[in-house]
Amino acid sequence: MSTATEGTMALPSYLTESLIKRSLENDLQRPVTIESFTAGPATVAGDNYLSDVFWIRVLYDGGASEKRLLAKCMPDVGDRGATLDILDAFRKESSTFLQVLPEFTRVVGTGEQFGAKCYYATADPVRTIVFEDLKALGFRMCDRTQGGLDYAHLELVMRKIGKFHAASMLYAAQSADNERQLRERYSYGFYNPQQKVEDFPILSVFQKGLEKFVSVAAGWPELEAEVVRKLQTLRPTFKQRIADCVNPRQPATRLHVLNHGDLWSNNLMFRYEDSTVPREVMFVDYQLSCYGSPGLDLVYSLYNCPRADVRQTRLDDLLTVYYRSLCEVLELGNYSPIPTRECIKQEYEQHEFFGLVCAVSLLPILLMERSDDVDISFDAFFDQKQAERIREIQYNGTQYREAVVPMLQSLHARGYIQ
């Protein structure tokens, strides 16, 4: 057996022939002999924060057969390990791919796929999930540094979210056990309520983002001074308000679905017709999924993903695309009662405070231009000196400034910045 590594990152010791062999055998349900494999890093810094991702090309059965795989590894290193444990990310994602998504495909009944095929998951010696490689099937990510997605891409995304949410509703309606499984297994996303708000690392990153924004935007003439002043007054309660907003068990929530939880551009892969026209989208990275209001996914995706012009002029159109897709799948599954358009609008508005969080804490990260001399890995955000250098670049980005000002003016006009 021979191996080769491509790219600049050396393969970790736990990415072995044995792991690949177990993955194939688990999928094929028969013994497999590995002839050779090549592998390399599948992402660059800033494209994936909680995991290391590697592509694998394996020849087996005497070289007569070939598979393209993707290994998502979650090593217990630095601050990442503790954060993965708090978020229960590995258990949640592995069970989602191996058990829940296939069930969603079954209940929808149209062959709709909600994620890559999962071959294997193990926590020994390192938390690792092995998938089919979507790139080998023609899917690719958009460049997150280009200012966001256009309407054609987002129309596909909204349609997919509608189908995904509807699938979870059909699944939950099939039995009390199914609903309990979703409610208990996905009881939180971004914030684990068993942790203290003041100590939770992700909320601390959001808080630092707010503070950096206030210091930078104070000198922006195009942003009303009143907006900056009110953002400043939010600082003492910001973490708690985020925790309350993302709580899947809010009493005011009238509709419960399984949310993907982290729908930004790098967790979306598209397949194209003639290399430019998007025809299909696939979701990746289900580490932050939660069972709660559809407003969580809708606010997160519609604040983080669109180009500025689309966000300002086409949000109602995109929500309509979502709603029609949701209804189509529910009607096909004889679900009753079908939620009203007004119900969806209320769920969206009820969670729109998280749009403010996206604007001041997430969007600058997502739109940051790539730079070879800046470390934008997960651990860098918890190193005070490195984090401040990164934020200085992020919050002074031209694309970010152009996008965030109208977002904040709108949120302020509608009473979300108080």
Short mmCIF file of C-alpha atoms in Angstrom, two decimals:
data_model
loop_
_atom_site.label_atom_id
_atom_site.label_comp_id
_atom_site.label_asym_id
_atom_site.label_seq_id
_atom_site.Cartn_x
_atom_site.Cartn_y
_atom_site.Cartn_z
CA MET A 1 0.00 0.00 0.00
CA SER A 2 1.30 3.46 -0.85
CA THR A 3 0.21 6.91 0.28
CA ALA A 4 0.91 10.43 -0.82
CA THR A 5 0.13 13.82 0.62
CA GLU A 6 -0.65 16.89 -1.47
CA GLY A 7 -0.82 20.47 -0.25
CA THR A 8 1.13 22.23 2.46
CA MET A 9 -0.40 20.57 5.52
CA ALA A 10 1.03 17.22 6.60
CA LEU A 11 -1.54 14.52 7.20
CA PRO A 12 -2.31 13.93 10.89
CA SER A 13 -1.30 10.58 12.34
CA TYR A 14 -4.91 9.53 12.85
CA LEU A 15 -5.79 9.80 9.15
CA THR A 16 -4.80 6.21 8.42
CA GLU A 17 -5.40 3.41 5.97
CA SER A 18 -7.30 1.63 8.74
CA LEU A 19 -9.75 4.53 9.04
CA ILE A 20 -10.32 4.59 5.28
CA LYS A 21 -10.75 0.82 5.16
CA ARG A 22 -13.35 0.89 7.96
CA SER A 23 -15.21 3.70 6.21
CA LEU A 24 -15.47 1.83 2.91
CA GLU A 25 -16.39 -1.45 4.56
CA ASN A 26 -19.09 0.27 6.62
CA ASP A 27 -20.61 1.65 3.42
CA LEU A 28 -20.19 -1.40 1.18
CA GLN A 29 -20.93 -3.95 3.92
CA ARG A 30 -18.12 -6.23 2.74
CA PRO A 31 -14.35 -6.62 3.18
CA VAL A 32 -12.17 -4.16 1.25
CA THR A 33 -8.47 -4.21 0.38
CA ILE A 34 -6.87 -0.78 0.04
CA GLU A 35 -4.45 -0.47 -2.86
CA SER A 36 -3.37 3.15 -2.27
CA PHE A 37 -4.65 6.55 -1.27
CA THR A 38 -3.70 10.19 -1.68
CA ALA A 39 -4.91 12.98 0.57
CA GLY A 40 -4.54 16.66 1.33
CA PRO A 41 -6.17 19.63 3.10
CA ALA A 42 -9.60 20.46 1.67
CA THR A 43 -9.97 23.94 3.20
CA VAL A 44 -7.84 26.94 4.03
CA ALA A 45 -7.75 28.96 7.25
CA GLY A 46 -10.96 30.89 7.76
CA ASP A 47 -13.09 28.48 5.73
CA ASN A 48 -13.69 26.03 8.58
CA TYR A 49 -13.20 26.99 12.21
CA LEU A 50 -13.94 23.99 14.41
CA SER A 51 -12.54 21.21 12.21
CA ASP A 52 -9.66 20.13 9.99
CA VAL A 53 -10.97 18.82 6.68
CA PHE A 54 -9.06 16.54 4.27
CA TRP A 55 -9.90 15.15 0.85
CA ILE A 56 -8.99 11.51 0.18
CA ARG A 57 -8.75 9.63 -3.11
CA VAL A 58 -8.58 5.90 -2.48
CA LEU A 59 -8.04 2.98 -4.84
CA TYR A 60 -9.22 -0.40 -3.55
CA ASP A 61 -9.91 -3.97 -4.63
CA GLY A 62 -6.63 -4.24 -6.51
CA GLY A 63 -7.00 -0.74 -7.96
CA ALA A 64 -10.16 -1.66 -9.85
CA SER A 65 -12.37 0.68 -7.79
CA GLU A 66 -12.00 4.28 -6.66
CA LYS A 67 -13.72 6.51 -4.10
CA ARG A 68 -13.39 10.21 -3.33
CA LEU A 69 -13.87 10.86 0.37
CA LEU A 70 -13.77 13.79 2.77
CA ALA A 71 -12.59 13.36 6.35
CA LYS A 72 -13.73 15.97 8.87
CA CYS A 73 -11.50 15.76 11.93
CA MET A 74 -12.13 17.49 15.26
CA PRO A 75 -8.94 17.15 17.32
CA ASP A 76 -8.97 18.04 20.99
CA VAL A 77 -6.45 20.88 20.70
CA GLY A 78 -6.38 24.40 22.08
CA ASP A 79 -9.73 26.07 22.67
CA ARG A 80 -11.37 24.05 19.93
CA GLY A 81 -11.54 20.86 21.97
CA ALA A 82 -13.33 22.48 24.90
CA THR A 83 -15.72 24.31 22.59
CA LEU A 84 -16.56 21.11 20.70
CA ASP A 85 -17.33 19.41 24.00
CA ILE A 86 -19.56 22.24 25.21
CA LEU A 87 -21.46 22.32 21.92
CA ASP A 88 -21.65 18.49 21.75
CA ALA A 89 -20.71 19.05 18.12
CA PHE A 90 -19.37 15.61 17.18
CA ARG A 91 -22.23 13.55 18.60
CA LYS A 92 -24.77 15.92 17.12
CA GLU A 93 -23.27 16.03 13.64
CA SER A 94 -22.48 12.32 13.36
CA SER A 95 -25.98 11.26 14.40
CA THR A 96 -27.49 13.88 12.07
CA PHE A 97 -25.69 12.49 9.03
CA LEU A 98 -25.96 8.81 9.89
CA GLN A 99 -29.54 8.73 11.21
CA VAL A 100 -31.59 11.91 10.85
CA LEU A 101 -30.88 13.13 7.31
CA PRO A 102 -31.61 9.71 5.73
CA GLU A 103 -34.93 9.71 7.61
CA PHE A 104 -35.73 13.19 6.28
CA THR A 105 -35.08 11.97 2.74
CA ARG A 106 -37.40 9.05 3.38
CA VAL A 107 -40.31 11.10 4.76
CA VAL A 108 -40.12 13.68 1.96
CA GLY A 109 -40.31 10.82 -0.54
CA THR A 110 -38.87 12.70 -3.54
CA GLY A 111 -35.25 11.58 -3.22
CA GLU A 112 -34.22 14.99 -1.85
CA GLN A 113 -30.75 14.81 -0.25
CA PHE A 114 -29.99 17.14 2.66
CA GLY A 115 -26.30 16.35 3.03
CA ALA A 116 -23.41 14.32 1.70
CA LYS A 117 -23.53 10.57 2.15
CA CYS A 118 -21.83 9.67 5.42
CA TYR A 119 -19.65 6.56 5.44
CA TYR A 120 -18.36 6.38 8.98
CA ALA A 121 -17.94 8.24 12.27
CA THR A 122 -15.57 7.49 15.14
CA ALA A 123 -14.21 9.23 18.23
CA ASP A 124 -11.17 6.95 18.46
CA PRO A 125 -8.53 8.28 18.53
CA VAL A 126 -9.91 11.62 17.29
CA ARG A 127 -13.46 12.69 16.52
CA THR A 128 -13.72 12.07 12.77
CA ILE A 129 -16.57 11.84 10.27
CA VAL A 130 -15.97 10.48 6.76
CA PHE A 131 -18.24 11.59 3.91
CA GLU A 132 -18.46 11.31 0.17
CA ASP A 133 -16.58 14.21 -1.41
CA LEU A 134 -19.16 16.61 -2.82
CA LYS A 135 -16.49 18.29 -4.96
CA ALA A 136 -16.05 15.02 -6.85
CA LEU A 137 -19.80 15.21 -7.62
CA GLY A 138 -19.44 18.69 -9.08
CA PHE A 139 -20.34 20.80 -6.03
CA ARG A 140 -18.24 23.76 -4.98
CA MET A 141 -18.32 26.63 -2.50
CA CYS A 142 -18.69 30.25 -3.49
CA ASP A 143 -15.87 32.59 -2.52
CA ARG A 144 -16.88 34.07 0.82
CA THR A 145 -14.72 37.16 0.20
CA GLN A 146 -16.78 38.33 -2.79
CA GLY A 147 -19.41 40.16 -0.77
CA GLY A 148 -22.15 37.52 -0.59
CA LEU A 149 -24.47 35.45 -2.76
CA ASP A 150 -26.64 36.75 -5.61
CA TYR A 151 -30.37 36.15 -5.88
CA ALA A 152 -30.08 33.01 -8.04
CA HIS A 153 -27.94 31.28 -5.41
CA LEU A 154 -30.12 32.43 -2.54
CA GLU A 155 -33.31 31.28 -4.24
CA LEU A 156 -31.89 27.75 -4.20
CA VAL A 157 -30.84 28.14 -0.56
CA MET A 158 -34.29 29.33 0.56
CA ARG A 159 -35.99 26.54 -1.32
CA LYS A 160 -33.68 24.00 0.32
CA ILE A 161 -34.24 25.41 3.81
CA GLY A 162 -37.99 25.19 3.22
CA LYS A 163 -37.71 21.53 2.25
CA PHE A 164 -35.41 20.78 5.19
CA HIS A 165 -37.68 22.42 7.74
CA ALA A 166 -40.73 20.71 6.25
CA ALA A 167 -38.98 17.33 6.37
CA SER A 168 -38.33 17.81 10.09
CA MET A 169 -41.98 18.69 10.67
CA LEU A 170 -43.16 15.58 8.82
CA TYR A 171 -40.69 13.45 10.73
CA ALA A 172 -41.76 14.86 14.10
CA ALA A 173 -45.43 14.37 13.22
CA GLN A 174 -44.91 10.67 12.52
CA SER A 175 -44.55 9.79 16.20
CA ALA A 176 -44.14 11.25 19.67
CA ASP A 177 -40.79 9.46 19.86
CA ASN A 178 -39.52 11.22 16.75
CA GLU A 179 -40.54 14.62 18.13
CA ARG A 180 -38.93 13.85 21.50
CA GLN A 181 -35.73 12.74 19.76
CA LEU A 182 -35.46 16.04 17.90
CA ARG A 183 -36.35 18.10 20.97
CA GLU A 184 -33.83 16.36 23.23
CA ARG A 185 -30.98 15.69 20.80
CA TYR A 186 -31.07 19.24 19.40
CA SER A 187 -31.95 21.18 22.53
CA TYR A 188 -29.46 23.96 21.81
CA GLY A 189 -27.26 25.36 19.02
CA PHE A 190 -24.85 28.26 19.47
CA TYR A 191 -25.27 28.44 23.23
CA ASN A 192 -25.36 25.56 25.71
CA PRO A 193 -27.70 26.74 28.50
CA GLN A 194 -25.86 24.59 31.04
CA GLN A 195 -22.94 27.02 30.78
CA LYS A 196 -22.80 30.44 32.41
CA VAL A 197 -23.50 33.23 29.95
CA GLU A 198 -20.58 35.33 31.14
CA ASP A 199 -18.09 32.48 30.63
CA PHE A 200 -19.31 31.04 27.33
CA PRO A 201 -16.50 31.45 24.73
CA ILE A 202 -18.62 32.01 21.61
CA LEU A 203 -20.70 34.67 23.36
CA SER A 204 -17.43 36.32 24.41
CA VAL A 205 -16.33 36.47 20.77
CA PHE A 206 -19.68 38.09 19.87
CA GLN A 207 -19.26 40.58 22.71
CA LYS A 208 -15.77 41.52 21.53
CA GLY A 209 -17.21 42.02 18.08
CA LEU A 210 -19.79 44.50 19.37
CA GLU A 211 -17.13 46.42 21.29
CA LYS A 212 -14.85 46.57 18.26
CA PHE A 213 -17.67 47.72 16.03
CA VAL A 214 -18.60 50.56 18.38
CA SER A 215 -15.00 51.79 18.51
CA VAL A 216 -14.56 51.67 14.72
CA ALA A 217 -17.99 52.90 13.61
CA ALA A 218 -17.94 55.94 15.87
CA GLY A 219 -16.03 57.69 13.09
CA TRP A 220 -18.34 56.71 10.21
CA PRO A 221 -20.28 59.77 8.96
CA GLU A 222 -22.78 57.64 7.02
CA LEU A 223 -24.00 55.85 10.20
CA GLU A 224 -26.31 57.77 12.52
CA ALA A 225 -24.58 58.65 15.80
CA GLU A 226 -27.71 57.53 17.65
CA VAL A 227 -27.19 53.97 16.36
CA VAL A 228 -23.65 53.83 17.72
CA ARG A 229 -24.80 55.31 21.03
CA LYS A 230 -27.52 52.69 21.44
CA LEU A 231 -25.12 49.89 20.51
CA GLN A 232 -22.83 51.15 23.25
CA THR A 233 -25.65 50.88 25.79
CA LEU A 234 -26.26 47.26 24.72
CA ARG A 235 -22.88 46.10 25.97
CA PRO A 236 -23.84 45.05 29.55
CA THR A 237 -26.78 42.88 28.39
CA PHE A 238 -25.55 41.76 24.95
CA LYS A 239 -24.50 38.21 25.90
CA GLN A 240 -27.72 37.50 27.78
CA ARG A 241 -29.87 38.86 24.98
CA ILE A 242 -28.06 36.64 22.48
CA ALA A 243 -28.56 33.61 24.73
CA ASP A 244 -32.27 34.41 25.05
CA CYS A 245 -32.65 34.96 21.31
CA VAL A 246 -31.04 31.66 20.27
CA ASN A 247 -32.84 29.64 22.96
CA PRO A 248 -34.85 27.05 20.98
CA ARG A 249 -37.42 26.81 23.81
CA GLN A 250 -38.65 30.38 23.76
CA PRO A 251 -42.25 30.44 24.99
CA ALA A 252 -43.28 32.69 22.10
CA THR A 253 -42.21 30.14 19.46
CA ARG A 254 -45.28 28.73 17.73
CA LEU A 255 -43.58 26.51 15.14
CA HIS A 256 -40.72 24.07 15.73
CA VAL A 257 -38.38 22.70 13.05
CA LEU A 258 -34.89 21.29 12.96
CA ASN A 259 -32.60 24.23 12.15
CA HIS A 260 -29.28 23.71 10.41
CA GLY A 261 -27.99 26.44 12.71
CA ASP A 262 -25.00 27.75 10.75
CA LEU A 263 -26.10 28.55 7.22
CA TRP A 264 -23.41 30.88 5.90
CA SER A 265 -21.74 30.72 2.50
CA ASN A 266 -19.02 28.22 3.43
CA ASN A 267 -21.59 25.74 4.67
CA LEU A 268 -23.32 25.79 1.29
CA MET A 269 -22.06 23.95 -1.79
CA PHE A 270 -23.53 24.48 -5.24
CA ARG A 271 -23.65 22.46 -8.44
CA TYR A 272 -23.80 24.42 -11.67
CA GLU A 273 -25.07 24.22 -15.22
CA ASP A 274 -22.61 25.64 -17.77
CA SER A 275 -20.29 26.51 -14.83
CA THR A 276 -22.18 29.70 -13.95
CA VAL A 277 -25.89 28.94 -13.44
CA PRO A 278 -26.52 27.36 -9.99
CA ARG A 279 -28.83 24.35 -10.19
CA GLU A 280 -28.51 22.56 -6.87
CA VAL A 281 -27.34 23.34 -3.33
CA MET A 282 -26.20 21.02 -0.56
CA PHE A 283 -25.77 21.87 3.13
CA VAL A 284 -22.63 20.87 5.03
CA ASP A 285 -21.61 21.19 8.70
CA TYR A 286 -24.48 20.32 11.04
CA GLN A 287 -22.58 20.97 14.29
CA LEU A 288 -24.87 23.73 15.56
CA SER A 289 -28.28 22.31 14.66
CA CYS A 290 -31.16 22.93 17.05
CA TYR A 291 -34.88 22.17 17.24
CA GLY A 292 -36.66 25.49 17.48
CA SER A 293 -38.19 28.33 15.52
CA PRO A 294 -37.56 28.48 11.74
CA GLY A 295 -36.76 32.12 12.39
CA LEU A 296 -33.33 31.05 13.63
CA ASP A 297 -32.22 29.67 10.24
CA LEU A 298 -34.01 32.37 8.28
CA VAL A 299 -32.48 35.30 10.14
CA TYR A 300 -29.02 33.73 10.19
CA SER A 301 -28.95 32.96 6.47
CA LEU A 302 -30.61 36.17 5.26
CA TYR A 303 -28.30 38.39 7.27
CA ASN A 304 -25.06 36.51 6.59
CA CYS A 305 -25.37 35.21 3.02
CA PRO A 306 -26.79 37.81 0.60
CA ARG A 307 -24.95 40.45 -1.34
CA ALA A 308 -25.77 43.91 0.00
CA ASP A 309 -28.09 44.80 -2.88
CA VAL A 310 -30.03 41.55 -2.56
CA ARG A 311 -30.39 41.98 1.20
CA GLN A 312 -31.78 45.48 0.74
CA THR A 313 -34.26 44.77 -2.08
CA ARG A 314 -35.21 41.07 -2.23
CA LEU A 315 -35.70 39.78 1.34
CA ASP A 316 -39.49 39.51 1.04
CA ASP A 317 -39.09 37.63 -2.24
CA LEU A 318 -36.68 35.17 -0.61
CA LEU A 319 -38.99 34.60 2.35
CA THR A 320 -41.78 33.89 -0.13
CA VAL A 321 -39.59 31.31 -1.89
CA TYR A 322 -38.95 29.67 1.49
CA TYR A 323 -42.62 29.65 2.43
CA ARG A 324 -43.79 28.14 -0.86
CA SER A 325 -41.15 25.42 -0.63
CA LEU A 326 -42.14 24.62 2.96
CA CYS A 327 -45.80 24.39 2.00
CA GLU A 328 -45.20 22.23 -1.06
CA VAL A 329 -43.42 19.55 0.96
CA LEU A 330 -45.93 19.69 3.83
CA GLU A 331 -48.86 19.38 1.42
CA LEU A 332 -47.20 16.45 -0.32
CA GLY A 333 -46.87 14.77 3.09
CA ASN A 334 -50.50 15.55 4.04
CA TYR A 335 -49.38 17.67 6.99
CA SER A 336 -52.01 19.72 8.79
CA PRO A 337 -52.38 22.50 9.66
CA ILE A 338 -50.07 24.26 7.20
CA PRO A 339 -48.41 27.29 8.87
CA THR A 340 -49.56 30.64 7.55
CA ARG A 341 -47.30 33.17 5.85
CA GLU A 342 -47.98 35.51 8.78
CA CYS A 343 -46.73 32.83 11.21
CA ILE A 344 -43.44 32.57 9.32
CA LYS A 345 -43.09 36.36 9.28
CA GLN A 346 -43.64 36.50 13.04
CA GLU A 347 -41.05 33.78 13.69
CA TYR A 348 -38.55 35.70 11.57
CA GLU A 349 -39.18 39.02 13.29
CA GLN A 350 -39.13 37.42 16.73
CA HIS A 351 -35.52 36.31 16.14
CA GLU A 352 -34.29 39.34 14.26
CA PHE A 353 -32.19 40.52 17.20
CA PHE A 354 -29.77 37.83 16.07
CA GLY A 355 -29.56 39.75 12.80
CA LEU A 356 -27.91 42.49 14.85
CA VAL A 357 -25.46 39.92 16.21
CA CYS A 358 -24.70 38.82 12.65
CA ALA A 359 -24.19 42.44 11.56
CA VAL A 360 -21.70 43.45 14.24
CA SER A 361 -20.07 40.13 15.19
CA LEU A 362 -20.30 37.58 12.37
CA LEU A 363 -20.43 39.41 9.05
CA PRO A 364 -16.99 41.04 9.46
CA ILE A 365 -15.52 37.55 9.94
CA LEU A 366 -17.37 36.13 6.95
CA LEU A 367 -16.39 38.96 4.60
CA MET A 368 -12.74 39.23 5.69
CA GLU A 369 -10.33 39.21 2.79
CA ARG A 370 -7.75 36.43 2.73
CA SER A 371 -4.17 37.29 3.69
CA ASP A 372 -1.25 34.89 3.89
CA ASP A 373 0.34 36.72 6.82
CA VAL A 374 -2.73 36.75 9.08
CA ASP A 375 -3.71 33.74 11.19
CA ILE A 376 -7.51 33.43 11.07
CA SER A 377 -7.77 29.98 12.62
CA PHE A 378 -10.22 29.25 15.44
CA ASP A 379 -7.55 29.47 18.14
CA ALA A 380 -6.47 32.89 16.90
CA PHE A 381 -9.80 34.34 18.03
CA PHE A 382 -8.96 33.41 21.62
CA ASP A 383 -5.46 34.88 21.54
CA GLN A 384 -5.96 38.48 22.61
CA LYS A 385 -3.16 39.99 20.52
CA GLN A 386 -3.93 38.01 17.36
CA ALA A 387 -7.67 38.52 17.74
CA GLU A 388 -7.29 42.30 17.95
CA ARG A 389 -5.15 42.34 14.81
CA ILE A 390 -7.73 40.25 12.97
CA ARG A 391 -10.61 42.47 14.08
CA GLU A 392 -8.78 45.59 12.97
CA ILE A 393 -8.69 44.17 9.43
CA GLN A 394 -12.22 42.79 9.52
CA TYR A 395 -14.03 45.85 10.80
CA ASN A 396 -12.25 48.21 8.43
CA GLY A 397 -13.05 46.16 5.33
CA THR A 398 -14.71 48.13 2.55
CA GLN A 399 -17.26 45.44 1.68
CA TYR A 400 -18.21 45.03 5.30
CA ARG A 401 -18.72 48.75 5.86
CA GLU A 402 -20.91 49.06 2.78
CA ALA A 403 -23.03 46.09 3.85
CA VAL A 404 -23.44 46.77 7.57
CA VAL A 405 -24.56 50.41 7.56
CA PRO A 406 -27.95 49.87 5.85
CA MET A 407 -28.50 46.74 7.96
CA LEU A 408 -28.08 48.71 11.18
CA GLN A 409 -30.12 51.67 9.97
CA SER A 410 -32.98 49.29 9.20
CA LEU A 411 -32.70 47.43 12.53
CA HIS A 412 -32.65 50.74 14.39
CA ALA A 413 -35.66 52.11 12.50
CA ARG A 414 -37.65 48.98 13.44
CA GLY A 415 -36.71 49.09 17.13
CA TYR A 416 -34.24 46.21 17.39
CA ILE A 417 -31.40 48.36 18.76
CA GLN A 418 -32.60 49.39 22.21
#
